[in-house]
Short mmCIF file of C-alpha atoms in Angstrom, two decimals:
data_model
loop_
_atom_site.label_atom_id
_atom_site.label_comp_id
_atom_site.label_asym_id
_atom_site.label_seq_id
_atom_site.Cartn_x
_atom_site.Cartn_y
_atom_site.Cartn_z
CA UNK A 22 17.45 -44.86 -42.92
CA UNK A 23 15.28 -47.79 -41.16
CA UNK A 24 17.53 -46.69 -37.85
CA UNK A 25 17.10 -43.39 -38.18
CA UNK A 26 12.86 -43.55 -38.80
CA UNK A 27 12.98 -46.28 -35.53
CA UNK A 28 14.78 -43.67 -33.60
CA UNK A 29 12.69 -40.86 -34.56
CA UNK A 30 9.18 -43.17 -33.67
CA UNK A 31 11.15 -43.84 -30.32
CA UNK A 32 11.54 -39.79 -29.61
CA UNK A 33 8.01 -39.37 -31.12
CA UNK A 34 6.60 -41.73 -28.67
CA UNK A 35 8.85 -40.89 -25.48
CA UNK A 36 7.30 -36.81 -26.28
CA UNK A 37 3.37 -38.30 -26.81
CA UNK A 38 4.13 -40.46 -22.97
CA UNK A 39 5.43 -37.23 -21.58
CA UNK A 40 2.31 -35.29 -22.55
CA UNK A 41 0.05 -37.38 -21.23
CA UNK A 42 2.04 -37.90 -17.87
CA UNK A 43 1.19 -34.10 -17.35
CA UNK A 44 -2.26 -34.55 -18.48
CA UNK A 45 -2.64 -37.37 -15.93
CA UNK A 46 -1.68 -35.18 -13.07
CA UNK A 47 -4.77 -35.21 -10.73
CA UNK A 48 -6.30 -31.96 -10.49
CA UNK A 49 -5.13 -31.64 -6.99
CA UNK A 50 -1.77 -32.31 -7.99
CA UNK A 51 -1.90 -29.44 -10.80
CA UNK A 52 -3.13 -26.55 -8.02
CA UNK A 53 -0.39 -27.63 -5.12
CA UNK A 54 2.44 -27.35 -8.20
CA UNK A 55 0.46 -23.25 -8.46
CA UNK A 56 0.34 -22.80 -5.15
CA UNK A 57 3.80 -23.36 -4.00
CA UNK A 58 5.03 -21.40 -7.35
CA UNK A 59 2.86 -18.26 -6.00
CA UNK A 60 4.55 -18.85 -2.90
CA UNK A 61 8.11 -18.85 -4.53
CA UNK A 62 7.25 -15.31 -6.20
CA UNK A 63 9.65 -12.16 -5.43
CA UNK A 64 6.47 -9.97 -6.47
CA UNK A 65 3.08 -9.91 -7.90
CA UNK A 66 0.37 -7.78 -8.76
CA UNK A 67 -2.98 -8.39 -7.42
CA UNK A 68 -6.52 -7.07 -8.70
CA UNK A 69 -9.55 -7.93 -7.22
CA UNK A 70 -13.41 -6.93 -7.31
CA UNK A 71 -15.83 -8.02 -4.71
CA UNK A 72 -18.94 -7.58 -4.93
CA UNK A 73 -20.90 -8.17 -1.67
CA UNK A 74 -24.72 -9.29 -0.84
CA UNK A 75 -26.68 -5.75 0.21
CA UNK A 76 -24.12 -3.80 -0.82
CA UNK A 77 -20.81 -2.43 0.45
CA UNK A 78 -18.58 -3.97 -2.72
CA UNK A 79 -14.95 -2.44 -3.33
CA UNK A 80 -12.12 -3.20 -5.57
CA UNK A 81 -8.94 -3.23 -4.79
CA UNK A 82 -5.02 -3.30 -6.04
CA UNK A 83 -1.84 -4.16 -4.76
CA UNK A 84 1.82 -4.65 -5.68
CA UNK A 85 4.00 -6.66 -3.29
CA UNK A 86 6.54 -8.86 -2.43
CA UNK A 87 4.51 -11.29 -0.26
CA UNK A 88 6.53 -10.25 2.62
CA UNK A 89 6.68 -6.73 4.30
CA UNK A 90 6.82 -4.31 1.41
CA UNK A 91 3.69 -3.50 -0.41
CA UNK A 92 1.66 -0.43 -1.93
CA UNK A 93 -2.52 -0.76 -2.09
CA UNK A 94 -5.59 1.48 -2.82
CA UNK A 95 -8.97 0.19 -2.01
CA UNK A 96 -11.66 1.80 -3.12
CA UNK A 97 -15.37 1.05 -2.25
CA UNK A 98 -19.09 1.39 -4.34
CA UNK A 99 -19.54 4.90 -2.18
CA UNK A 100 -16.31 6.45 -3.97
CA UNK A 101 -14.54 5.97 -0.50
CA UNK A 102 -10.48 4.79 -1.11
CA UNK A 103 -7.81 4.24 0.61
CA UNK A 104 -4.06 4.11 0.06
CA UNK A 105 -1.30 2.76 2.28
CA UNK A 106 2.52 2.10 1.69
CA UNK A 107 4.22 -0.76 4.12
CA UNK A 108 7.87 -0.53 4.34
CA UNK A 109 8.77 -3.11 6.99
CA UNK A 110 7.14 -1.71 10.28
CA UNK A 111 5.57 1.19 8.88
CA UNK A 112 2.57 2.19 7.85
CA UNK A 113 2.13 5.27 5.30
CA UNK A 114 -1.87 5.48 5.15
CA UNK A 115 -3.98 8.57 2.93
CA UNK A 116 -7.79 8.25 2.91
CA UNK A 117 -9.82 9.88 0.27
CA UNK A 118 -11.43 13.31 0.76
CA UNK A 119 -14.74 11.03 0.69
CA UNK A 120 -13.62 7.94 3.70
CA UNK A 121 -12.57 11.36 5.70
CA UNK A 122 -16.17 12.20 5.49
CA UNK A 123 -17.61 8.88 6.02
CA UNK A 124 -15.79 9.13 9.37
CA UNK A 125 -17.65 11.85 10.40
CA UNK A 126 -14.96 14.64 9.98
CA UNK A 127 -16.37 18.01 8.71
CA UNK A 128 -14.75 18.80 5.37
CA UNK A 129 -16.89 21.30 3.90
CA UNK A 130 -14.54 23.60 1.64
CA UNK A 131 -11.89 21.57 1.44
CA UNK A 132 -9.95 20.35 -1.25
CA UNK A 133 -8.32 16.29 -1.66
CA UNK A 134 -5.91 16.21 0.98
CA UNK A 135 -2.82 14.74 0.03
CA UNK A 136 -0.93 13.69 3.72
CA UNK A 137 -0.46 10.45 4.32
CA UNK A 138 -0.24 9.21 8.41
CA UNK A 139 2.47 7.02 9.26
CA UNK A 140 1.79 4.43 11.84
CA UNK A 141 2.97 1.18 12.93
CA UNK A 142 2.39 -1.50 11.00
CA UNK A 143 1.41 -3.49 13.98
CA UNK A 144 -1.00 -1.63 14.75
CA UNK A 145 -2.95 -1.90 11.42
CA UNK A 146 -6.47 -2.81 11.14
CA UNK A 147 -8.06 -5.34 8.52
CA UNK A 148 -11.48 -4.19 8.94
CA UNK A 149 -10.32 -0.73 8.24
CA UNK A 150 -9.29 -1.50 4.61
CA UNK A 151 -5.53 -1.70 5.66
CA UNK A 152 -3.69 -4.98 4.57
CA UNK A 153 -0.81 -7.22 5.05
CA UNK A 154 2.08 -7.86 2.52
CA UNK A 155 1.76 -11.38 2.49
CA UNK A 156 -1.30 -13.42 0.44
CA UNK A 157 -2.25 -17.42 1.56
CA UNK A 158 -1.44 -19.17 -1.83
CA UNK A 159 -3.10 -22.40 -0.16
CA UNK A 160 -6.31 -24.24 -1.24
CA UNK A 161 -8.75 -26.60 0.99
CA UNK A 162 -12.05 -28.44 -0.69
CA UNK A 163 -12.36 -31.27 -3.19
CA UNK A 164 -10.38 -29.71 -6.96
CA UNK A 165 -11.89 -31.00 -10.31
CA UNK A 166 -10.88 -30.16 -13.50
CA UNK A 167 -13.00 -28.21 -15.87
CA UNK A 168 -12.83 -26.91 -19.97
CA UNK A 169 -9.93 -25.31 -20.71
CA UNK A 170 -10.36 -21.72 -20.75
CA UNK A 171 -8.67 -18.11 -22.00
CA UNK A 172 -7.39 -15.46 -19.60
CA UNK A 173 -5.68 -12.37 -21.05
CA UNK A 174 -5.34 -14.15 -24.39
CA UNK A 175 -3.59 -17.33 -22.86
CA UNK A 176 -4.91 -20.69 -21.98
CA UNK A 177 -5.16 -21.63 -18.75
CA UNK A 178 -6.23 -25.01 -16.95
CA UNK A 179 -9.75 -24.92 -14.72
CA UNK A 180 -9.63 -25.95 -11.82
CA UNK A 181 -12.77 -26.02 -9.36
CA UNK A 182 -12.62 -26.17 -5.75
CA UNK A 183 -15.95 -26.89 -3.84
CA UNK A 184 -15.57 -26.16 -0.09
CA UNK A 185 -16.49 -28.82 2.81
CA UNK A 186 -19.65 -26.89 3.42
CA UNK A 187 -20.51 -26.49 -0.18
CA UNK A 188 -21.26 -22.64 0.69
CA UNK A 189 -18.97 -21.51 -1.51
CA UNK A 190 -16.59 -22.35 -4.36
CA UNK A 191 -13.53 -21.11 -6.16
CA UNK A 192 -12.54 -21.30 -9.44
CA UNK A 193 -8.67 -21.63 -10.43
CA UNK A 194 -7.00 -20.27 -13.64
CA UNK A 195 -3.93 -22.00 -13.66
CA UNK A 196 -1.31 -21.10 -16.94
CA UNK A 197 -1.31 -23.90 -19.07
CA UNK A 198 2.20 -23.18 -20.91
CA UNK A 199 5.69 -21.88 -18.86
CA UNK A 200 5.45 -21.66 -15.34
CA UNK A 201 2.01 -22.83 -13.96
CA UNK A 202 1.27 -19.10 -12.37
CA UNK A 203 -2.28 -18.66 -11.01
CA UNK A 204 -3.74 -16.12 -13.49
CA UNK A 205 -7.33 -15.87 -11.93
CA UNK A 206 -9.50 -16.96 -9.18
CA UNK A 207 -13.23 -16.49 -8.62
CA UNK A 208 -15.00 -17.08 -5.95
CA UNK A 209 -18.95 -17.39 -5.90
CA UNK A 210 -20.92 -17.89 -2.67
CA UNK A 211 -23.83 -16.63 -0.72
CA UNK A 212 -22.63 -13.88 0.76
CA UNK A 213 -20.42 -12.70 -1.80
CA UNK A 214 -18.62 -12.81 -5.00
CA UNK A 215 -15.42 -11.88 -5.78
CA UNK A 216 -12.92 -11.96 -8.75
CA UNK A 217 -9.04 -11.57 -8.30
CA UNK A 218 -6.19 -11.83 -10.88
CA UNK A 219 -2.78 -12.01 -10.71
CA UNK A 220 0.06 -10.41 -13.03
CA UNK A 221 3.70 -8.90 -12.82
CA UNK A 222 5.19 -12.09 -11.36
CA UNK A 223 8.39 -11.64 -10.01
CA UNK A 224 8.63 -8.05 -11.78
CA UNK A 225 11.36 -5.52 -10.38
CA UNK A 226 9.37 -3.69 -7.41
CA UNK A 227 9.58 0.08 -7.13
CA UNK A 228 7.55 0.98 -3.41
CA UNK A 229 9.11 3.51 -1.49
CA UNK A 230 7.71 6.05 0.91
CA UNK A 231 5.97 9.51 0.25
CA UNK A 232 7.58 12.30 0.42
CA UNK A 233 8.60 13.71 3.77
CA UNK A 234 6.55 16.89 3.06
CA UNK A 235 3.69 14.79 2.84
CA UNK A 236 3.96 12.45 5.74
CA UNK A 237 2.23 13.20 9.24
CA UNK A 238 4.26 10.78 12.08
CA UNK A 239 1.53 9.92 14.21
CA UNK A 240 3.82 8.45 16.65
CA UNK A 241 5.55 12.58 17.02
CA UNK A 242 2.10 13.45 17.26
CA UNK A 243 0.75 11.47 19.85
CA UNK A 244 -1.40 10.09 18.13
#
């Protein structure tokens, strides 16, 4: 009995040293181990809200496989949105009846159109609303750790990134049980301010192309 209690105070304290091990891990050390898991991920679902200075916020939504197959929508304050499908080098792209009038393009009468334009992905443009498959899991700035808080029902570790210019900063939510997934980041700074979570890690992925009835090839077009 003695060698059974001194065995299980040995266990006891070998599982108390352990814990505190991974509560010694520097901050720093606790986002890198996130980071390169994000970076490891087959998919992920991303939603974000930004909300900028003066206007002009949008939301947006995307499933991908952080490589060259991805669906979003992206829809701003003024009710404009915008859809695209990447499939490797191809674009499939459907604006909203409402971007189509932002762009100056009489639509009086018309109903929601429901073509989509394919186009090279190459030739895609950020500042358009269009997007790449891949996201930068990568963080720069001094990390400190803050109160443990809730996301989704689960507890995640805070972690608080200040940037060199002190501008801005971001806040981490990194899972604090199973794999150390980033659940939610926010980002406050003067310009703008902008929430974005992260779910469906490494969930089967279902993005395939619209229908050929509803596809316009720019390319055949001239366009």
């Amino acid at each position: 009995m003695t060698a059974a209690l001194a065995c299980l105070v040995l266990v006891g304290a070998a599982v108390v040293a352990g814990d505190s091990a991974a509560e010694e891990r520097s901050a720093a050390e606790v986002l890198d181990e996130a980071n390169e898991r994000m970076r490891a991920l087959t998919s992920v679902t991303i939603d974000g809200v930004t909300d900028v200075a003066g206007g002009g916020g949008y939301s947006i939504h995307v499933t991908t496989d952080l490589t060259g197959r991805c669906t979003s929508k992206v829809t701003w304050d003024t009710g404009a949105g915008l859809e695209q499908i990447r499939i490797g080098d191809s674009d499939y792209v459907r604006p909203n009846r409402a971007l189509v009038e932002q762009s100056g393009q009489d639509v009086a009468g018309t109903q929601e159109q429901r073509f989509w334009a394919k186009t090279p992905a190459a030739e895609a443009q950020r500042e358009e609303g269009l997007i790449d498959c891949t996201h930068d899991f990568t963080s720069f700035g001094t990390v400190t750790k803050g109160k443990p808080a809730e996301v989704d029902g689960e507890w995640a570790i805070v972690l608080k990134v200040t940037e060199a210019d002190d501008e801005g900063s971001f806040t981490f939510y990194v899972a604090a049980e199973g794999e150390p997934y980033i659940r939610k980041v926010v980002y406050e700074g003067p310009e703008y301010h902008s929430t974005t979570e992260f779910s469906a890690f490494d969930e089967p992925l279902n993005v395939r192309p619209p229908a050929e009835a509803d596809v316009l090839d720019m390319s055949v077009l001239g366009r």
